[in-house]
Coordinates of C-alpha atoms in Angstrom, one line a residue:
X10 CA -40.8 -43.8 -2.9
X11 CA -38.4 -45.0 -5.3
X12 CA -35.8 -42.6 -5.8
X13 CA -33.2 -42.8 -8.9
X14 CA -29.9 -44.4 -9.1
X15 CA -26.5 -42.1 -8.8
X16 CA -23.5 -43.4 -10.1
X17 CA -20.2 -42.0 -8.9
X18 CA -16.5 -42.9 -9.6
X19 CA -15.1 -45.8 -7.0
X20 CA -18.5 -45.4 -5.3
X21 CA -17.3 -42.4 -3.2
X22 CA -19.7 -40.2 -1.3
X23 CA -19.1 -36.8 0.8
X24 CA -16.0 -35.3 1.2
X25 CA -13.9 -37.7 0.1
X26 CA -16.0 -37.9 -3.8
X27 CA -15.4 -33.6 -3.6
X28 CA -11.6 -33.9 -3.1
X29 CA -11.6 -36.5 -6.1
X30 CA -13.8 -33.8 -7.9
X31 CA -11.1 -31.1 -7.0
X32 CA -7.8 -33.2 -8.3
X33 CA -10.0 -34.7 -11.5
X34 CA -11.6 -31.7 -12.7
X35 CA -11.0 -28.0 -10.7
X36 CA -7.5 -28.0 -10.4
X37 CA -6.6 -29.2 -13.6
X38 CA -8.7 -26.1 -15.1
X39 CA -7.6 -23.6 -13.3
X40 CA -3.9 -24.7 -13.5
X41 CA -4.5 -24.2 -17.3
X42 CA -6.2 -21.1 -16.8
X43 CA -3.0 -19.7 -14.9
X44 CA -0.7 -21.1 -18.0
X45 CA -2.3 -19.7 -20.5
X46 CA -2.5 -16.1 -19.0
X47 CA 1.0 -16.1 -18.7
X48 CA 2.3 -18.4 -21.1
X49 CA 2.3 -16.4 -24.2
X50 CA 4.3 -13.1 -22.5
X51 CA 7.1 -14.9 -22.0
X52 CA 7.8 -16.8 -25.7
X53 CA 7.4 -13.4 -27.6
X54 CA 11.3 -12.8 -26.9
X55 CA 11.8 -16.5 -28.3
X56 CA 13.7 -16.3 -32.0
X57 CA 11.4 -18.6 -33.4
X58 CA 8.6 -16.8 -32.1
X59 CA 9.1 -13.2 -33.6
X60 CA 11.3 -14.3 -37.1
X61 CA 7.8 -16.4 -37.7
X62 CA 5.3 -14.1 -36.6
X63 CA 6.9 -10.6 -37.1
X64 CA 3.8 -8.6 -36.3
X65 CA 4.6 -9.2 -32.8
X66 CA 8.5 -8.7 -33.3
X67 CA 9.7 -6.2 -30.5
X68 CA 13.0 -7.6 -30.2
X69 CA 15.3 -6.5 -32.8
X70 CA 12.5 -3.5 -33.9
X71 CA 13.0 0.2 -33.1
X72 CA 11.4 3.4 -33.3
X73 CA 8.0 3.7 -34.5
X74 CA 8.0 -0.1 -35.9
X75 CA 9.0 -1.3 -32.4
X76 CA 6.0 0.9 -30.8
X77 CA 3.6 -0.3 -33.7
X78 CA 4.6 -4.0 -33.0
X79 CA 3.9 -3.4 -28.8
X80 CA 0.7 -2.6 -29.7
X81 CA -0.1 -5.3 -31.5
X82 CA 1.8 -7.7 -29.0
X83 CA -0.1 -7.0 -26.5
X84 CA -3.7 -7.3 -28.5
X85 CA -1.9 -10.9 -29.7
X86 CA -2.0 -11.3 -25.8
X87 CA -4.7 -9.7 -24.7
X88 CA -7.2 -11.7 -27.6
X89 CA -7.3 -14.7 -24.5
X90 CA -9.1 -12.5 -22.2
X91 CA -11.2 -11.1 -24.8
X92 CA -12.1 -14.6 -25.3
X93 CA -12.8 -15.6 -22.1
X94 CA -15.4 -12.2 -21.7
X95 CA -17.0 -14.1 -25.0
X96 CA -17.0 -17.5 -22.9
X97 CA -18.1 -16.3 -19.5
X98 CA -21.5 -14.0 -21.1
X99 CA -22.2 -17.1 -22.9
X100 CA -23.0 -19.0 -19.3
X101 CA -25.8 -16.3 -19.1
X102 CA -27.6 -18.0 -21.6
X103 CA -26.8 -21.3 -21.6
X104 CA -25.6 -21.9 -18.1
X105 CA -28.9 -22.6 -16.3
X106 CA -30.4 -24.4 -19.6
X107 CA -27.2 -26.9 -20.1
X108 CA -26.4 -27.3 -16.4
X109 CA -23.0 -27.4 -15.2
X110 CA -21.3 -30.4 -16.2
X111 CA -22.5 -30.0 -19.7
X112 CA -21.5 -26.5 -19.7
X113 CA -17.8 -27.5 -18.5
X114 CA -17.5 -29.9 -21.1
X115 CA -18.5 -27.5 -24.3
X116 CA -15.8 -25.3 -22.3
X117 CA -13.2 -27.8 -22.3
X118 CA -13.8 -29.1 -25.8
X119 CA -13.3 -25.7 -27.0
X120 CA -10.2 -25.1 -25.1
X121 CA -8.5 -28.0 -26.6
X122 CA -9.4 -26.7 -29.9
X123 CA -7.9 -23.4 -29.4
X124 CA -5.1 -25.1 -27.8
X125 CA -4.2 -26.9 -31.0
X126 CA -4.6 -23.9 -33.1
X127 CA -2.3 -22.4 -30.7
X128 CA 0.3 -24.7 -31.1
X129 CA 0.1 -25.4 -34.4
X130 CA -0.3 -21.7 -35.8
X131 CA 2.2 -20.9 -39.0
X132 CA 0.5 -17.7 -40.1
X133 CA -0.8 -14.5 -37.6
X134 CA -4.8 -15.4 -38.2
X135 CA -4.5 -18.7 -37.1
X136 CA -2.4 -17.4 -33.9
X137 CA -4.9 -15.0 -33.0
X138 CA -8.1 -17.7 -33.8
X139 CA -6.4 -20.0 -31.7
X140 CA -5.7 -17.9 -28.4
X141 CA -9.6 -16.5 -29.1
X142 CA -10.5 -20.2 -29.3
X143 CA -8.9 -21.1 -25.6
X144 CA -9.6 -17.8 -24.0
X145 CA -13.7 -19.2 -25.0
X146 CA -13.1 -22.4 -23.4
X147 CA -11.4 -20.9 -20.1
X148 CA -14.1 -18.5 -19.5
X149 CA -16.8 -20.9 -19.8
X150 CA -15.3 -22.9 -17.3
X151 CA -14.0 -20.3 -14.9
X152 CA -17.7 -19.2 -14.7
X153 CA -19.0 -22.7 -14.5
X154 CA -17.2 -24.8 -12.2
X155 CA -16.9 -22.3 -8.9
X156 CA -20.7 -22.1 -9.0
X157 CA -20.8 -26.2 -9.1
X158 CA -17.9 -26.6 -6.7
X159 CA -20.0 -23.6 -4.0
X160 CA -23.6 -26.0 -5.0
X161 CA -22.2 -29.4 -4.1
X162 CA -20.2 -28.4 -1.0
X163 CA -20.9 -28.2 3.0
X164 CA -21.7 -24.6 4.1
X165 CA -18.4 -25.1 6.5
X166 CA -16.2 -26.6 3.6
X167 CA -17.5 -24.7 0.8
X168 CA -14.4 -21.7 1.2
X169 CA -11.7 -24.3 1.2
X170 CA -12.9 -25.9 -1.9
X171 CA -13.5 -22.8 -3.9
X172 CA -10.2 -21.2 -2.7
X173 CA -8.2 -24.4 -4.3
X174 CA -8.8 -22.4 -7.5
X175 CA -7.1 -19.7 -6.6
X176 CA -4.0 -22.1 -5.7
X177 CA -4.5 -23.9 -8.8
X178 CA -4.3 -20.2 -11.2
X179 CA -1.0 -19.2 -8.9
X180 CA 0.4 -22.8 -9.5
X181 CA -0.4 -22.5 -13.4
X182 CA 1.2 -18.8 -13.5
X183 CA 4.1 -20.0 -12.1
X184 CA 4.7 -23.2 -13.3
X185 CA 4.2 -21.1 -17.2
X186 CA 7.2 -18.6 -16.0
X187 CA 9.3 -21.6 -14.8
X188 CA 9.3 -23.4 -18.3
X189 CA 9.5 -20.2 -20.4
X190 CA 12.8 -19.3 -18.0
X191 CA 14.2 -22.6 -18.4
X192 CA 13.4 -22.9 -22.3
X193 CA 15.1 -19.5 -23.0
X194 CA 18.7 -20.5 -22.6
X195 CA 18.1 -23.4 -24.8
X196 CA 20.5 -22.4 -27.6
X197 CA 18.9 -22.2 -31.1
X198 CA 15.5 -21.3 -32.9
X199 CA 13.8 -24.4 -32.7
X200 CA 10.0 -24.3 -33.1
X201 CA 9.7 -27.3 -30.6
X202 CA 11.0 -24.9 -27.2
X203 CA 7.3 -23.3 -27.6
X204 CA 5.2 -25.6 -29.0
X205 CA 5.6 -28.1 -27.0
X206 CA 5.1 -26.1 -23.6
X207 CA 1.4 -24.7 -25.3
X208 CA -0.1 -28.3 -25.6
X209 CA 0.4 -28.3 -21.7
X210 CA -3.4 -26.5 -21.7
X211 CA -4.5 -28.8 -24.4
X212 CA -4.2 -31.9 -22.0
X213 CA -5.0 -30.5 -19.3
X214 CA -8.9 -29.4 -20.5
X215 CA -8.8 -33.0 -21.9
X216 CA -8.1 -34.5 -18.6
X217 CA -11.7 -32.0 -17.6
X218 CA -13.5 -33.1 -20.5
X219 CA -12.8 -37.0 -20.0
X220 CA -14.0 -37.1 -15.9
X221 CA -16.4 -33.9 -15.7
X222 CA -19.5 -36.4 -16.3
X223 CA -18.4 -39.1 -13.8
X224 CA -19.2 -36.8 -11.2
X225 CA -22.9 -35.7 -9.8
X226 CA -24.7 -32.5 -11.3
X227 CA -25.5 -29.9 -8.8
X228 CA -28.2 -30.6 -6.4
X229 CA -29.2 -26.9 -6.5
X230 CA -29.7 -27.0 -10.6
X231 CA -31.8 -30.0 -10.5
X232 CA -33.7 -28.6 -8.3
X233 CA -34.2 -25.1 -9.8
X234 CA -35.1 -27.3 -13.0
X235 CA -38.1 -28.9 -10.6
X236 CA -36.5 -32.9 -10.6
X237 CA -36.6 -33.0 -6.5
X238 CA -36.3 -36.7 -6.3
X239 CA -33.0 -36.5 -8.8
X240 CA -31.7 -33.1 -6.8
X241 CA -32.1 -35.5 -3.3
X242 CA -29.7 -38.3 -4.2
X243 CA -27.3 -35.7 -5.4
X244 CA -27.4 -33.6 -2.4
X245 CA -27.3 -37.1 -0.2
X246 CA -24.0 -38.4 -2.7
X247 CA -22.2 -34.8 -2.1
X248 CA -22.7 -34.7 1.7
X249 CA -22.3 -38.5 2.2
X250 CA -25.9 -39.0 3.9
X251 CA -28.8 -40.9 3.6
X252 CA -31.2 -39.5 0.9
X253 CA -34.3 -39.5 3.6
X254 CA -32.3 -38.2 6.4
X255 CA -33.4 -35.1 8.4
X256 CA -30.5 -33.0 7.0
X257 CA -31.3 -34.0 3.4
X258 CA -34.9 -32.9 3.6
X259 CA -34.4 -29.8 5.7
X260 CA -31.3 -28.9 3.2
X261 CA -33.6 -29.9 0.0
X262 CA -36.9 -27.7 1.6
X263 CA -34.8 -24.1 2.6
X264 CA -33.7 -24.7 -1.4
X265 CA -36.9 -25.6 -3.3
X266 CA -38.0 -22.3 -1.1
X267 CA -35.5 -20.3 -2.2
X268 CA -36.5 -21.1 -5.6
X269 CA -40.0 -20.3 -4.8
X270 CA -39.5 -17.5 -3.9
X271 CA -37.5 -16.0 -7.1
X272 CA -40.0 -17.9 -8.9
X273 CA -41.8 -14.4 -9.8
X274 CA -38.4 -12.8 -10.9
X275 CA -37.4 -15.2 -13.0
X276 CA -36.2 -13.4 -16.6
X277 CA -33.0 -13.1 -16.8
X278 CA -32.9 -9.4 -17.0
X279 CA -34.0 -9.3 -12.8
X280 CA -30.6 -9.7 -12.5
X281 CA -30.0 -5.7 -13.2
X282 CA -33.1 -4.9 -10.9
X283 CA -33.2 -4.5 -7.2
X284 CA -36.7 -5.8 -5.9
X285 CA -37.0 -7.5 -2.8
X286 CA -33.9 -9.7 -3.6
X287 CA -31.9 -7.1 -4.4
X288 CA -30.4 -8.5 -7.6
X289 CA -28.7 -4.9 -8.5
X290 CA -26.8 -5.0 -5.4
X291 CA -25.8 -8.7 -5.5
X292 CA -24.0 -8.2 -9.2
X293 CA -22.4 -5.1 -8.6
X294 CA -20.9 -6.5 -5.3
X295 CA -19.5 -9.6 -7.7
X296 CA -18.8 -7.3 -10.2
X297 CA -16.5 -5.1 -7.8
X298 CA -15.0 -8.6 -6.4
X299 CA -13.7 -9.3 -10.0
X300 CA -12.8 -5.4 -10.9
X301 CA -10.5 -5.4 -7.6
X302 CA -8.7 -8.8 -8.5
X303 CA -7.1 -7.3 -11.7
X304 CA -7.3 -3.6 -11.3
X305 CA -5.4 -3.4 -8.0
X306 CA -1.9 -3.9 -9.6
X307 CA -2.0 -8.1 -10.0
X308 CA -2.5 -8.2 -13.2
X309 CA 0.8 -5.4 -13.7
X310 CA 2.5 -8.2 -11.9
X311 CA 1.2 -11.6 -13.4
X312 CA 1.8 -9.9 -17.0
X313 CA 4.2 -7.7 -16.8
X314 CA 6.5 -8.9 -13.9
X315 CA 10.1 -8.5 -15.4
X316 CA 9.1 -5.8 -17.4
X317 CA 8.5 -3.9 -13.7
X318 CA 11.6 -5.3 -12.5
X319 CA 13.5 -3.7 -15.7
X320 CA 11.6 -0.1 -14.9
X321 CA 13.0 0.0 -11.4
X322 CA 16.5 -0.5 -12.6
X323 CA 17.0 -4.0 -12.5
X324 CA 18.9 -6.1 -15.7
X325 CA 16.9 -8.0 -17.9
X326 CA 18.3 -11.5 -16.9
X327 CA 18.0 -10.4 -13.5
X328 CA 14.6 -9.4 -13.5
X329 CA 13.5 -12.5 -15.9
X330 CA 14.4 -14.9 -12.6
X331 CA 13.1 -12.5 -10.5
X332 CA 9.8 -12.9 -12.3
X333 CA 9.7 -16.4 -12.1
X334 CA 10.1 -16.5 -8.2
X335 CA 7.4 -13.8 -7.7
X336 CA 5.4 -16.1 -9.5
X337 CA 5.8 -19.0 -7.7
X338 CA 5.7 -17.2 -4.4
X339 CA 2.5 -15.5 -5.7
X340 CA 1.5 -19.5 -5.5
X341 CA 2.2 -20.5 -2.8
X342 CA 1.0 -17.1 -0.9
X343 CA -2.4 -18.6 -2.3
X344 CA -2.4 -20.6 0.4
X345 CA -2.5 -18.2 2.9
X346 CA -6.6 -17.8 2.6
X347 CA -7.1 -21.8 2.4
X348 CA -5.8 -21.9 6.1
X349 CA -7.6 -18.5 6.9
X350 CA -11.0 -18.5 5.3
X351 CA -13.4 -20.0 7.6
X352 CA -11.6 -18.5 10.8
X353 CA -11.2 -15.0 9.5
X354 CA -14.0 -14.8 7.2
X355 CA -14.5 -12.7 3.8
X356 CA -14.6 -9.2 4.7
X357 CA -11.1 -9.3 7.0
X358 CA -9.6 -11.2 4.0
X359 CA -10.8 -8.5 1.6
X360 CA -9.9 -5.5 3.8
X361 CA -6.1 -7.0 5.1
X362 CA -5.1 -7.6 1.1
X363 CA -6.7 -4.5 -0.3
X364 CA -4.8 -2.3 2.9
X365 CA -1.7 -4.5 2.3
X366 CA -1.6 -3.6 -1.7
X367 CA -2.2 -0.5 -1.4
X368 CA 0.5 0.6 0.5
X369 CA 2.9 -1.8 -1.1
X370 CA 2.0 0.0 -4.7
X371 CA 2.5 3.7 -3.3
X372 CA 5.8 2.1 -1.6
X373 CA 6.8 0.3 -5.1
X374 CA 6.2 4.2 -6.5
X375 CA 8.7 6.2 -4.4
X376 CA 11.6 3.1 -4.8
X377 CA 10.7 3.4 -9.3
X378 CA 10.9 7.3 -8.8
X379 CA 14.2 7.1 -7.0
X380 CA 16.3 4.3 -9.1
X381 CA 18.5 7.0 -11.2
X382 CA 19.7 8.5 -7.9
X383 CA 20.6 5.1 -6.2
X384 CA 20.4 1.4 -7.1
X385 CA 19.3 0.8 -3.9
X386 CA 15.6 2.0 -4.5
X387 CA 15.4 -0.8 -6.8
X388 CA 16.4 -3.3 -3.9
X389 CA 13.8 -2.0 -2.1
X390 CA 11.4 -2.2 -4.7
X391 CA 12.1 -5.7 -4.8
X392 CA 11.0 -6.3 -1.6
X393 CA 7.8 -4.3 -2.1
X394 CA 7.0 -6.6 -4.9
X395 CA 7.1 -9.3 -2.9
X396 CA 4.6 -8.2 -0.3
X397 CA 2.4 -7.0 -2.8
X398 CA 2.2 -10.5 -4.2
X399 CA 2.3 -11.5 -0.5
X400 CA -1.0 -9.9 0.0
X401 CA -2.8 -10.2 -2.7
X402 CA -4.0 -13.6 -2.8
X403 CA -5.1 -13.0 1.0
X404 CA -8.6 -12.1 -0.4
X405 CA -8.4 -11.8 -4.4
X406 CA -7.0 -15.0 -5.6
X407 CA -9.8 -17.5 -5.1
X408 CA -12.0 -15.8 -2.5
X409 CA -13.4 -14.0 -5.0
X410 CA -14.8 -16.4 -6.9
X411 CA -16.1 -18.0 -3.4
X412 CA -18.0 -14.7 -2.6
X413 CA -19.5 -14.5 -6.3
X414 CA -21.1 -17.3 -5.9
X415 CA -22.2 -17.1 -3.0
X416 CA -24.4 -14.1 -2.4
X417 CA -26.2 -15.1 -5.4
X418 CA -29.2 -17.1 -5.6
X419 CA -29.4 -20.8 -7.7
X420 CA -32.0 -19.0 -10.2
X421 CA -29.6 -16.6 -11.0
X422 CA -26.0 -18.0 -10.0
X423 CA -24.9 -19.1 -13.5
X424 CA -25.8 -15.7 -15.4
X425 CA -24.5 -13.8 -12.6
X426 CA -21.5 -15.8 -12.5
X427 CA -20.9 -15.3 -16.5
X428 CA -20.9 -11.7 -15.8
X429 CA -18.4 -11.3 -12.7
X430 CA -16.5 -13.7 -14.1
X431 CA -16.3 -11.7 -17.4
X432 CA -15.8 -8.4 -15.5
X433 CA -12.3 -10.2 -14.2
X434 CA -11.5 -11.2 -17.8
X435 CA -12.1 -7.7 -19.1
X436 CA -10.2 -6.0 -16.3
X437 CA -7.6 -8.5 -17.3
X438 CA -7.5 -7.6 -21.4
X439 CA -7.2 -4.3 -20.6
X440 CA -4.3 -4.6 -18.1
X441 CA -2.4 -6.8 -20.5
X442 CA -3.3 -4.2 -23.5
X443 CA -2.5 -0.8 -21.9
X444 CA 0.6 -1.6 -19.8
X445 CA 3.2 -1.4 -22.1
X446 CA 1.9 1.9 -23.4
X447 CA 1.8 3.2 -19.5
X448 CA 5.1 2.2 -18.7
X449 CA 6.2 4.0 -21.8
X450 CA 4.2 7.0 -21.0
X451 CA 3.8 7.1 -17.2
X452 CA 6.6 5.8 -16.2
X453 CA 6.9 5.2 -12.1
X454 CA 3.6 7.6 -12.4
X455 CA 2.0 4.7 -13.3
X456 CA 2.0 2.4 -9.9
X457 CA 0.0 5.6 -8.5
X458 CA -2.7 4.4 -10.5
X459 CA -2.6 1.0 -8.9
X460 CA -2.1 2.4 -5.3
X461 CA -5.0 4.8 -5.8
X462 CA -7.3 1.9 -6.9
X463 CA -6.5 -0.5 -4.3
X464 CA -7.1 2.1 -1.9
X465 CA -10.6 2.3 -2.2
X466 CA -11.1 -1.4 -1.6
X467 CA -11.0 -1.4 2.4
X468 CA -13.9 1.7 2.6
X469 CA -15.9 -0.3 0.1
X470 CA -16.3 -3.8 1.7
X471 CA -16.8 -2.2 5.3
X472 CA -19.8 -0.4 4.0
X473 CA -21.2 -2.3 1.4
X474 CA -20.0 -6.3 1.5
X475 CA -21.7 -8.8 4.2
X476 CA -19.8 -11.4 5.7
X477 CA -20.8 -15.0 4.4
X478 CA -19.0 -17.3 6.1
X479 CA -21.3 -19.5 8.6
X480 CA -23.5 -19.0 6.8
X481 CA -25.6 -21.6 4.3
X482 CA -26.0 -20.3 0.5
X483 CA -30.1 -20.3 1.5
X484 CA -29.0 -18.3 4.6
X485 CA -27.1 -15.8 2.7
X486 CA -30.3 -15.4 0.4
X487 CA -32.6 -14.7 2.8
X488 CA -29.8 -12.4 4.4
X489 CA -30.5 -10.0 1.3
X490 CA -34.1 -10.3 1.3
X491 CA -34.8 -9.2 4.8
X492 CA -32.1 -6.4 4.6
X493 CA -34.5 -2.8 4.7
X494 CA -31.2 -1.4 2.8
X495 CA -28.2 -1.6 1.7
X496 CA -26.0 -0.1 4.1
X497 CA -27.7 -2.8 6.5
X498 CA -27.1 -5.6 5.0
X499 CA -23.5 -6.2 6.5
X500 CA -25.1 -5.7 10.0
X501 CA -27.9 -8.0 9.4
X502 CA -25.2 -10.5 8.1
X503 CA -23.0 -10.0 11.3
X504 CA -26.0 -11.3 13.3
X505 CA -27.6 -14.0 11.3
X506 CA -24.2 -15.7 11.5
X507 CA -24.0 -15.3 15.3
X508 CA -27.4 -17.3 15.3
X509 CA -26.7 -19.7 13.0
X510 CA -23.9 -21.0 14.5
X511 CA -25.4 -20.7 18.8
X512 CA -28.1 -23.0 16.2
X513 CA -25.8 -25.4 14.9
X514 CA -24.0 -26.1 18.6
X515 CA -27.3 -26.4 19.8
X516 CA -28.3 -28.9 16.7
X517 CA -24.9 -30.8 17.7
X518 CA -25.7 -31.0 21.2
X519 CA -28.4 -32.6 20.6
X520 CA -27.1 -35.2 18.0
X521 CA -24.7 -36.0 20.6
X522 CA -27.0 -36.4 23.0
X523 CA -29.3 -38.7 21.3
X524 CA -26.0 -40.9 20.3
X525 CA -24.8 -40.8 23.7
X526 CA -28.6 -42.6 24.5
X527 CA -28.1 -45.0 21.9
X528 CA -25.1 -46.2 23.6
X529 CA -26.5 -46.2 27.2
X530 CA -29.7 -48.2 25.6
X531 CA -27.3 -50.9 23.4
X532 CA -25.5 -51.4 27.0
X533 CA -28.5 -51.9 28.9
X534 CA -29.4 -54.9 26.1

């Protein structure tokens, strides 16, 4: 059988061809995805920002003009996250049809468009088109790319790859609060201190869109799209092994079974069904992932960080530096997981951050309520900050993009993955577009909403969210369809992993066995 030719940059194969894959394309995305979220907050205060665009004036407004002009601030800010809702329901149509590396670089191309707009905007339409524009682009890629990255990695790799992304957002958010500190005390009005930082997304989705296609298409598409002998040389260049080895064809058989079997669901729609796959189930958990990643008090933070620092009594240059290091520690707290994943797996992840942020936000309450009685509360809510961001990038800052994708099956990874990924965007807009009108309102009242919120996450994934890790993404599939229920589906999970991995030590044994008789047989020659 002659199989076809795979071409991949420097002729790299395995792991060392996914890490290229991770610098070249993944990080690079997500790092803009981070900017951009938190880029535009912090140039509104900028002279040359509100004089040109006075819509969004809140500077040197009061009264009722000042309230009027929050408003539309924060839509100005929130139209990127509408945008990226847009981007990411779009992958539910075109995301299986286009594959994923074509589908990244539509996403890109788009983003540098909006990008330019962006940085070129004069007049408020063409502001608004051009954060729509890039918001588009980001979402179709923030869909897109963790379902490639979790379909061309080793089952035991496959959560430190994914949870790069989460780094790489942190990384962007902070890097964003770093320049727009550090441009503010430039002296002067000059158009150039903001322009010139908002091209930084531009060329970054053009470094994506120039080496997305010199890298493999997902094994897992190809084969959902019936090419086998395409899908084998794929799966051999990602895992660095020989197309017609024993692990290529058992890996290639458990996933043109899979498929097989989901053959007979196959409209889009059985994604909001339950059947024997459980579809319902599967989207709502991914769903939930994404609703806890903004609606647990990050996005407050990402957004609104020296804002909060001002409401707990804290002065406004203070709590502009103070924003920036939350930021970056928010980054490199996102390493946390990397180091964790595989020993700790999901669900511990998910239940130590959503415990941790709970109490920190019900903490960060009592220290807002207290700070006209003693500056001291505000100290302390300082610190509570801190752990907040501390823990929440222990499960919702890249592992949730990692358990998306994988308790979803191929057929339906890329739809499903357009509308979790959509749910954290929305979640997102909304943040962005209601908190200045709750701190207005609410107050310190308005952490309790936060605390109550992340509450609910450590009762929800002990009940309802299976552990993954251990466990293939053909594994995890069948996981679901043998489940009699719900409720039992993080039991059966518990135990399929303690058989797959006495399996793969006895699988290992064996290999070494069999190279250990190699040896003895090469000596006796």
């Amino acid at each position: 059988m002659t199989l076809p030719a795979v071409h991949t940059p420097f002729r790299l194969r395995g792991e060392p061809l996914q890490h290229l894959m991770l610098f070249a394309v993944v990080i690079p995305n997500f790092v803009a995805m981070g900017f951009a979220q938190s880029f535009f907050g912090g140039i509104v205060s900028y002279k040359s920002v509100y004089t040109l665009f006075e819509q969004v004036n809140t500077t040197t407004t009061t009264g009722s003009l000042k309230a009027h002009n929050s408003l539309i601030q924060g839509t100005v800010n929130a139209c990127l996250n509408l945008g990226a809702v847009i981007g990411c329901l779009s992958c539910m149509f075109v995301g299986n049809r286009l594959g994923r590396r074509k589908t990244v670089v539509i996403g890109a191309a788009i983003e540098i468009v909006g990008t330019i707009l962006f940085a070129s905007a004069f007049a408020y339409a063409q502001l608004i088109i051009g954060r729509l524009l890039l918001g588009i682009g980001l979402g179709i890629m923030s869909a897109t790319l963790p379902t490639w990255q979790a379909e061309t990695s080793r089952t035991h790799k496959r959560g430190h790859h994914v949870i790069i992304d989460g780094i790489a957002i942190g990384s962007g958010i902070a890097l964003a609060s770093w320049i727009n500190l550090g441009f503010s005390f430039i002296s002067g009005d000059m158009q150039w201190k903001w322009r010139i930082p908002a091209m930084t997304t531009g060329v970054l989705g053009l470094m994506v869109l120039c080496f997305t296609l010199l890298f493999p298409e997902s094994p897992r598409w190809l084969a959902l799209k019936g090419d086998n002998d395409k899908a084998r040389v794929m799966l051999a260049a990602v895992l660095g092994e020989e197309p017609e080895s024993d692990h290529i064809n058992r890996v290639l058989a458990n996933i043109i079974h899979t498929n097989d079997e989901a053959a007979d669901s196959a409209p889009i729609t059985a994604i909001f069904t339950m059947g024997k796959e459980k579809m319902l189930y599967r989207i709502l958990l991914a769903c939930s992932v994404q609703w806890y990643s903004q609606m647990a008090g990050s996005g407050l933070i990402t957004y609104y960080s020296s804002q909060l620092f001002t409401t707990i009594g804290l002065s406004s240059e203070l709590s502009k530096i103070l924003a920036a290091c939350v930021l970056t520690f928010k980054a490199i707290c996102a390493t946390i997981p990397f180091a964790t994943i595989e020993m700790a797996g999901r669900r511990r992840l998910f239940m130590l951050s959503g415990a941790g942020m709970a109490l920190c936000m019900f903490c960060l309450t009592i220290c807002a309520s207290q700070v006209s009685r003693t500056v001291d509360a505000g100290y302390a809510g300082v610190v509570f900050v801190f752990l907040f961001v501390a823990f929440y990038p222990i499960g919702y800052l890249g592992v949730n993009f990692l358990f998306c994708q994988e308790i979803i099956t191929t057929r339906y990874r890329a739809p499903a993955a357009g509308v979790s990924t959509s749910v954290h965007w929305f979640t997102s807009y909304v943040v962005s577009l209601t908190t200045p009108l709750g701190f207005t309102a609410l107050g310190w009242k308005y952490y309790l909403i936060w605390g109550a919120s992340a509450a609910t996450i450590v009762p929800a994934v002990f009940f309802f969210y299976p552990e993954t890790t251990d466990l293939s993404i053909e594994e995890i599939d069948q996981v679901f369809v043998d489940a009699p229920n719900v409720l039992s589906t993080p039991r059966l999970a518990e135990q399929r992993r303690k058989e797959a991995k006495t399996r793969r030590r006895r699988v290992s044994a064996v290999e070494q066995f069999d190279e250990s008789q190699k040896q003895d047989v090469q000596e006796l020659e």
